[in-house]
Amino acid sequence: MVLVTTGPTMYLLPMVETIPSFDAAKDFVPVSLLARFEFALVISPAVDAVDFKSFAAWLKAHPDRTSFGVPSSGTIPHFMGSKLEKDLGIPLSRVPYRGSAAILNDLVGGHVPFGITTLADALAQHRAKGVKIIAVSSAERSPFASEVPTLKESGIDLVADAWYGMWLPAGSSPEFASKLGAAASAALAKPEVKEKLTAIGLIPVGSSAEGLTKELAANTAFWQPVVKATGYKIEN
């Protein structure tokens, strides 16, 4: 049995559960990183801003219009909003939606001023000028929207791209995990695989088991204080 899931599932879910249902470091054997994807800060055409700086100024000038949409509660976009609230010093009001499509519809209609969602979901409306992506969450500019600056470029110390990884159950052979990781990385290097993944907004990466372990540990260390400061929990 092989588990392929997003990084936030492995490190964020145990943080927000009242009683953590698993420990990623103890209950699974790491295999490989598979692909990365980015989040985007998206504003409605009703917002009079052209970039992050002017958007921050708009928020300060409109304290009654600081609601932002997220695909669901307890997710990276949720806690990105918490980080933005702290860094900007502006109270923000999170509005959980059921997925990105509903957020984008309300952004286009001017019903909510901004949202945080996956870059891949927002790109079509951005290119059609229905909404405007003003920042991406990755460490470097996205290959899918190289004209859009990162949050770090915009003055916010936040890198919040997410990723898919592969794990085996606890007790699995490290030798088998190594072989499986090598096979996954070899597959990700194939042009036809890269083409299919980039077509859906994923950036193929591949890694060793050690690389996945380091990525998980780094994300856990970064998000733990952010999540703890919010006090957010879910019943499980």
CSV table of C-alpha atoms in Angstrom, one decimal:
chain,number,residue,atom,x,y,z
A,1,MET,CA,0.0,0.0,0.0
A,2,VAL,CA,1.4,3.4,-1.1
A,3,LEU,CA,0.1,6.8,0.1
A,4,VAL,CA,0.2,9.8,-2.2
A,5,THR,CA,-1.1,12.9,-0.6
A,6,THR,CA,-0.4,16.6,-0.1
A,7,GLY,CA,2.2,17.8,2.4
A,8,PRO,CA,-0.4,19.9,4.3
A,9,THR,CA,-2.4,16.7,5.0
A,10,MET,CA,0.6,15.2,6.7
A,11,TYR,CA,1.8,18.2,8.8
A,12,LEU,CA,-1.2,20.5,9.1
A,13,LEU,CA,-4.0,18.1,9.9
A,14,PRO,CA,-2.3,16.8,13.1
A,15,MET,CA,-1.9,20.4,14.2
A,16,VAL,CA,-5.6,21.3,14.0
A,17,GLU,CA,-7.1,18.0,15.2
A,18,THR,CA,-8.1,18.1,18.9
A,19,ILE,CA,-6.5,14.6,19.2
A,20,PRO,CA,-4.0,14.0,16.4
A,21,SER,CA,-5.0,10.9,14.5
A,22,PHE,CA,-1.5,10.2,13.3
A,23,ASP,CA,2.1,11.2,13.5
A,24,ALA,CA,3.6,11.5,10.0
A,25,ALA,CA,7.2,11.0,11.3
A,26,LYS,CA,6.3,7.8,13.2
A,27,ASP,CA,3.4,6.2,11.3
A,28,PHE,CA,4.9,6.4,7.8
A,29,VAL,CA,8.1,5.7,5.9
A,30,PRO,CA,9.0,8.6,3.5
A,31,VAL,CA,9.6,7.7,-0.1
A,32,SER,CA,9.8,10.9,-2.3
A,33,LEU,CA,8.6,14.4,-3.0
A,34,LEU,CA,6.6,14.2,-6.3
A,35,ALA,CA,5.4,17.7,-7.3
A,36,ARG,CA,4.9,21.2,-6.0
A,37,PHE,CA,2.0,23.6,-6.5
A,38,GLU,CA,1.5,27.2,-5.5
A,39,PHE,CA,-1.1,29.4,-3.9
A,40,ALA,CA,-2.2,32.8,-5.2
A,41,LEU,CA,-3.5,36.0,-3.6
A,42,VAL,CA,-6.3,37.0,-5.9
A,43,ILE,CA,-8.3,40.3,-5.8
A,44,SER,CA,-11.7,41.3,-7.3
A,45,PRO,CA,-11.9,43.8,-10.1
A,46,ALA,CA,-13.9,45.8,-7.7
A,47,VAL,CA,-10.8,46.5,-5.6
A,48,ASP,CA,-8.9,49.6,-6.8
A,49,ALA,CA,-5.3,48.1,-6.6
A,50,VAL,CA,-2.7,47.1,-9.2
A,51,ASP,CA,-0.2,45.3,-6.9
A,52,PHE,CA,0.3,44.1,-3.4
A,53,LYS,CA,1.4,47.5,-2.0
A,54,SER,CA,-1.6,49.3,-3.4
A,55,PHE,CA,-3.8,46.4,-2.2
A,56,ALA,CA,-2.5,46.8,1.4
A,57,ALA,CA,-3.2,50.5,1.2
A,58,TRP,CA,-6.8,49.7,-0.1
A,59,LEU,CA,-7.4,47.4,2.9
A,60,LYS,CA,-6.3,50.0,5.4
A,61,ALA,CA,-8.6,52.5,3.7
A,62,HIS,CA,-11.5,50.1,3.7
A,63,PRO,CA,-11.6,48.4,7.2
A,64,ASP,CA,-15.2,47.3,6.5
A,65,ARG,CA,-14.2,45.3,3.4
A,66,THR,CA,-11.5,43.0,4.6
A,67,SER,CA,-13.2,39.6,4.1
A,68,PHE,CA,-11.3,37.0,2.2
A,69,GLY,CA,-12.3,33.7,0.7
A,70,VAL,CA,-10.5,30.4,1.3
A,71,PRO,CA,-11.4,27.0,-0.3
A,72,SER,CA,-12.0,25.6,3.2
A,73,SER,CA,-11.1,26.1,6.9
A,74,GLY,CA,-8.0,24.7,8.4
A,75,THR,CA,-6.0,24.8,5.2
A,76,ILE,CA,-2.9,26.6,4.0
A,77,PRO,CA,-4.9,29.5,2.5
A,78,HIS,CA,-6.7,29.8,5.9
A,79,PHE,CA,-3.4,30.2,7.8
A,80,MET,CA,-1.8,32.3,5.0
A,81,GLY,CA,-4.6,34.8,5.8
A,82,SER,CA,-3.7,34.6,9.5
A,83,LYS,CA,-0.1,35.4,8.6
A,84,LEU,CA,-1.1,38.3,6.4
A,85,GLU,CA,-3.3,39.7,9.1
A,86,LYS,CA,-0.4,39.7,11.6
A,87,ASP,CA,2.2,41.1,9.1
A,88,LEU,CA,0.0,43.8,7.8
A,89,GLY,CA,-1.5,44.7,11.1
A,90,ILE,CA,-5.0,44.7,9.6
A,91,PRO,CA,-7.9,42.7,11.0
A,92,LEU,CA,-9.1,40.3,8.3
A,93,SER,CA,-12.3,38.2,8.2
A,94,ARG,CA,-12.0,34.7,6.7
A,95,VAL,CA,-14.9,33.3,4.7
A,96,PRO,CA,-14.7,29.5,4.1
A,97,TYR,CA,-16.0,28.3,0.8
A,98,ARG,CA,-16.5,24.8,-0.7
A,99,GLY,CA,-13.7,24.9,-3.2
A,100,SER,CA,-12.0,27.5,-5.4
A,101,ALA,CA,-14.7,27.8,-8.1
A,102,ALA,CA,-17.1,29.4,-5.6
A,103,ILE,CA,-14.5,31.9,-4.5
A,104,LEU,CA,-13.6,32.9,-8.0
A,105,ASN,CA,-17.3,33.4,-8.9
A,106,ASP,CA,-17.7,35.8,-5.9
A,107,LEU,CA,-14.5,37.6,-6.7
A,108,VAL,CA,-15.6,38.2,-10.3
A,109,GLY,CA,-19.0,39.4,-9.0
A,110,GLY,CA,-17.4,41.7,-6.5
A,111,HIS,CA,-19.0,39.9,-3.5
A,112,VAL,CA,-15.7,39.4,-1.7
A,113,PRO,CA,-12.7,41.6,-2.2
A,114,PHE,CA,-10.0,39.0,-2.2
A,115,GLY,CA,-9.2,35.3,-1.8
A,116,ILE,CA,-6.4,32.8,-1.4
A,117,THR,CA,-6.5,29.7,-3.6
A,118,THR,CA,-4.3,27.5,-5.7
A,119,LEU,CA,-2.6,29.3,-8.5
A,120,ALA,CA,-3.8,26.7,-11.0
A,121,ASP,CA,-7.4,27.3,-10.2
A,122,ALA,CA,-7.1,31.1,-10.5
A,123,LEU,CA,-5.1,31.3,-13.7
A,124,ALA,CA,-7.9,31.1,-16.2
A,125,GLN,CA,-9.9,34.0,-14.7
A,126,HIS,CA,-6.7,36.0,-14.2
A,127,ARG,CA,-5.8,35.7,-17.9
A,128,ALA,CA,-9.4,36.6,-18.9
A,129,LYS,CA,-9.0,39.6,-16.6
A,130,GLY,CA,-12.0,38.5,-14.5
A,131,VAL,CA,-9.8,38.7,-11.4
A,132,LYS,CA,-6.2,39.8,-10.7
A,133,ILE,CA,-3.5,37.7,-9.1
A,134,ILE,CA,-1.2,40.1,-7.3
A,135,ALA,CA,1.2,37.6,-5.5
A,136,VAL,CA,2.1,34.0,-5.5
A,137,SER,CA,3.2,32.0,-2.4
A,138,SER,CA,6.3,30.2,-3.8
A,139,ALA,CA,9.9,31.0,-3.1
A,140,GLU,CA,10.4,32.1,-6.7
A,141,ARG,CA,8.1,33.4,-9.4
A,142,SER,CA,5.9,30.7,-10.8
A,143,PRO,CA,6.6,29.3,-14.3
A,144,PHE,CA,2.9,29.5,-14.9
A,145,ALA,CA,2.7,33.2,-14.1
A,146,SER,CA,6.2,34.7,-14.3
A,147,GLU,CA,4.8,38.3,-14.4
A,148,VAL,CA,3.3,37.9,-10.9
A,149,PRO,CA,5.7,38.7,-8.0
A,150,THR,CA,6.0,36.5,-4.9
A,151,LEU,CA,4.8,37.5,-1.5
A,152,LYS,CA,8.5,37.8,-0.4
A,153,GLU,CA,9.1,40.2,-3.2
A,154,SER,CA,6.0,42.1,-2.0
A,155,GLY,CA,7.4,42.5,1.5
A,156,ILE,CA,5.7,39.6,3.3
A,157,ASP,CA,8.0,37.0,4.8
A,158,LEU,CA,6.0,34.0,3.7
A,159,VAL,CA,6.7,31.1,1.4
A,160,ALA,CA,3.7,28.7,1.3
A,161,ASP,CA,3.8,26.5,-1.7
A,162,ALA,CA,2.5,23.0,-1.1
A,163,TRP,CA,3.5,19.7,-2.6
A,164,TYR,CA,2.6,16.1,-3.1
A,165,GLY,CA,4.6,13.3,-1.5
A,166,MET,CA,4.7,9.5,-1.4
A,167,TRP,CA,4.9,7.4,1.8
A,168,LEU,CA,4.8,3.7,2.8
A,169,PRO,CA,3.3,2.3,6.1
A,170,ALA,CA,5.5,2.3,9.2
A,171,GLY,CA,7.7,-0.8,9.3
A,172,SER,CA,8.2,-0.9,5.5
A,173,SER,CA,11.7,-1.7,4.3
A,174,PRO,CA,13.9,1.4,3.9
A,175,GLU,CA,15.5,-0.4,0.9
A,176,PHE,CA,12.2,-0.8,-0.8
A,177,ALA,CA,11.3,2.8,-0.1
A,178,SER,CA,14.6,3.9,-1.7
A,179,LYS,CA,13.9,1.8,-4.8
A,180,LEU,CA,10.4,3.1,-5.1
A,181,GLY,CA,11.6,6.7,-4.6
A,182,ALA,CA,14.2,6.2,-7.4
A,183,ALA,CA,11.5,4.8,-9.7
A,184,ALA,CA,9.2,7.7,-8.9
A,185,SER,CA,12.0,10.3,-9.6
A,186,ALA,CA,12.8,8.5,-12.9
A,187,ALA,CA,9.2,8.7,-14.0
A,188,LEU,CA,8.9,12.4,-13.1
A,189,ALA,CA,11.9,13.1,-15.3
A,190,LYS,CA,10.2,11.7,-18.4
A,191,PRO,CA,9.0,14.5,-20.8
A,192,GLU,CA,5.5,13.0,-21.2
A,193,VAL,CA,5.0,12.9,-17.4
A,194,LYS,CA,6.3,16.4,-17.0
A,195,GLU,CA,3.9,17.6,-19.7
A,196,LYS,CA,0.8,16.0,-18.1
A,197,LEU,CA,1.7,17.4,-14.6
A,198,THR,CA,2.5,20.9,-15.8
A,199,ALA,CA,-0.8,20.9,-17.7
A,200,ILE,CA,-2.7,20.7,-14.4
A,201,GLY,CA,-0.5,23.3,-12.6
A,202,LEU,CA,2.0,20.9,-10.9
A,203,ILE,CA,5.8,21.3,-11.0
A,204,PRO,CA,7.5,17.9,-11.0
A,205,VAL,CA,10.3,17.6,-8.5
A,206,GLY,CA,11.2,14.1,-7.2
A,207,SER,CA,13.6,13.6,-4.2
A,208,SER,CA,15.1,11.1,-1.9
A,209,ALA,CA,13.4,9.9,1.2
A,210,GLU,CA,15.7,12.3,3.1
A,211,GLY,CA,14.5,15.2,1.0
A,212,LEU,CA,10.9,14.4,1.8
A,213,THR,CA,11.7,14.1,5.5
A,214,LYS,CA,13.5,17.5,5.5
A,215,GLU,CA,10.6,19.2,3.6
A,216,LEU,CA,8.1,17.8,6.1
A,217,ALA,CA,10.1,18.9,9.1
A,218,ALA,CA,10.7,22.4,7.7
A,219,ASN,CA,7.0,22.9,7.0
A,220,THR,CA,6.0,21.6,10.4
A,221,ALA,CA,8.4,24.0,12.1
A,222,PHE,CA,7.2,27.0,10.1
A,223,TRP,CA,3.4,26.5,10.4
A,224,GLN,CA,3.2,25.2,14.0
A,225,PRO,CA,3.5,28.6,15.7
A,226,VAL,CA,1.2,30.2,13.1
A,227,VAL,CA,-1.5,27.6,13.6
A,228,LYS,CA,-1.0,27.7,17.4
A,229,ALA,CA,-1.4,31.5,17.5
A,230,THR,CA,-4.9,31.2,15.9
A,231,GLY,CA,-6.2,28.6,18.4
A,232,TYR,CA,-8.0,26.9,15.5
A,233,LYS,CA,-9.0,23.3,16.1
A,234,ILE,CA,-11.4,20.7,14.5
A,235,GLU,CA,-13.1,17.8,16.3
A,236,ASN,CA,-12.0,14.4,15.0
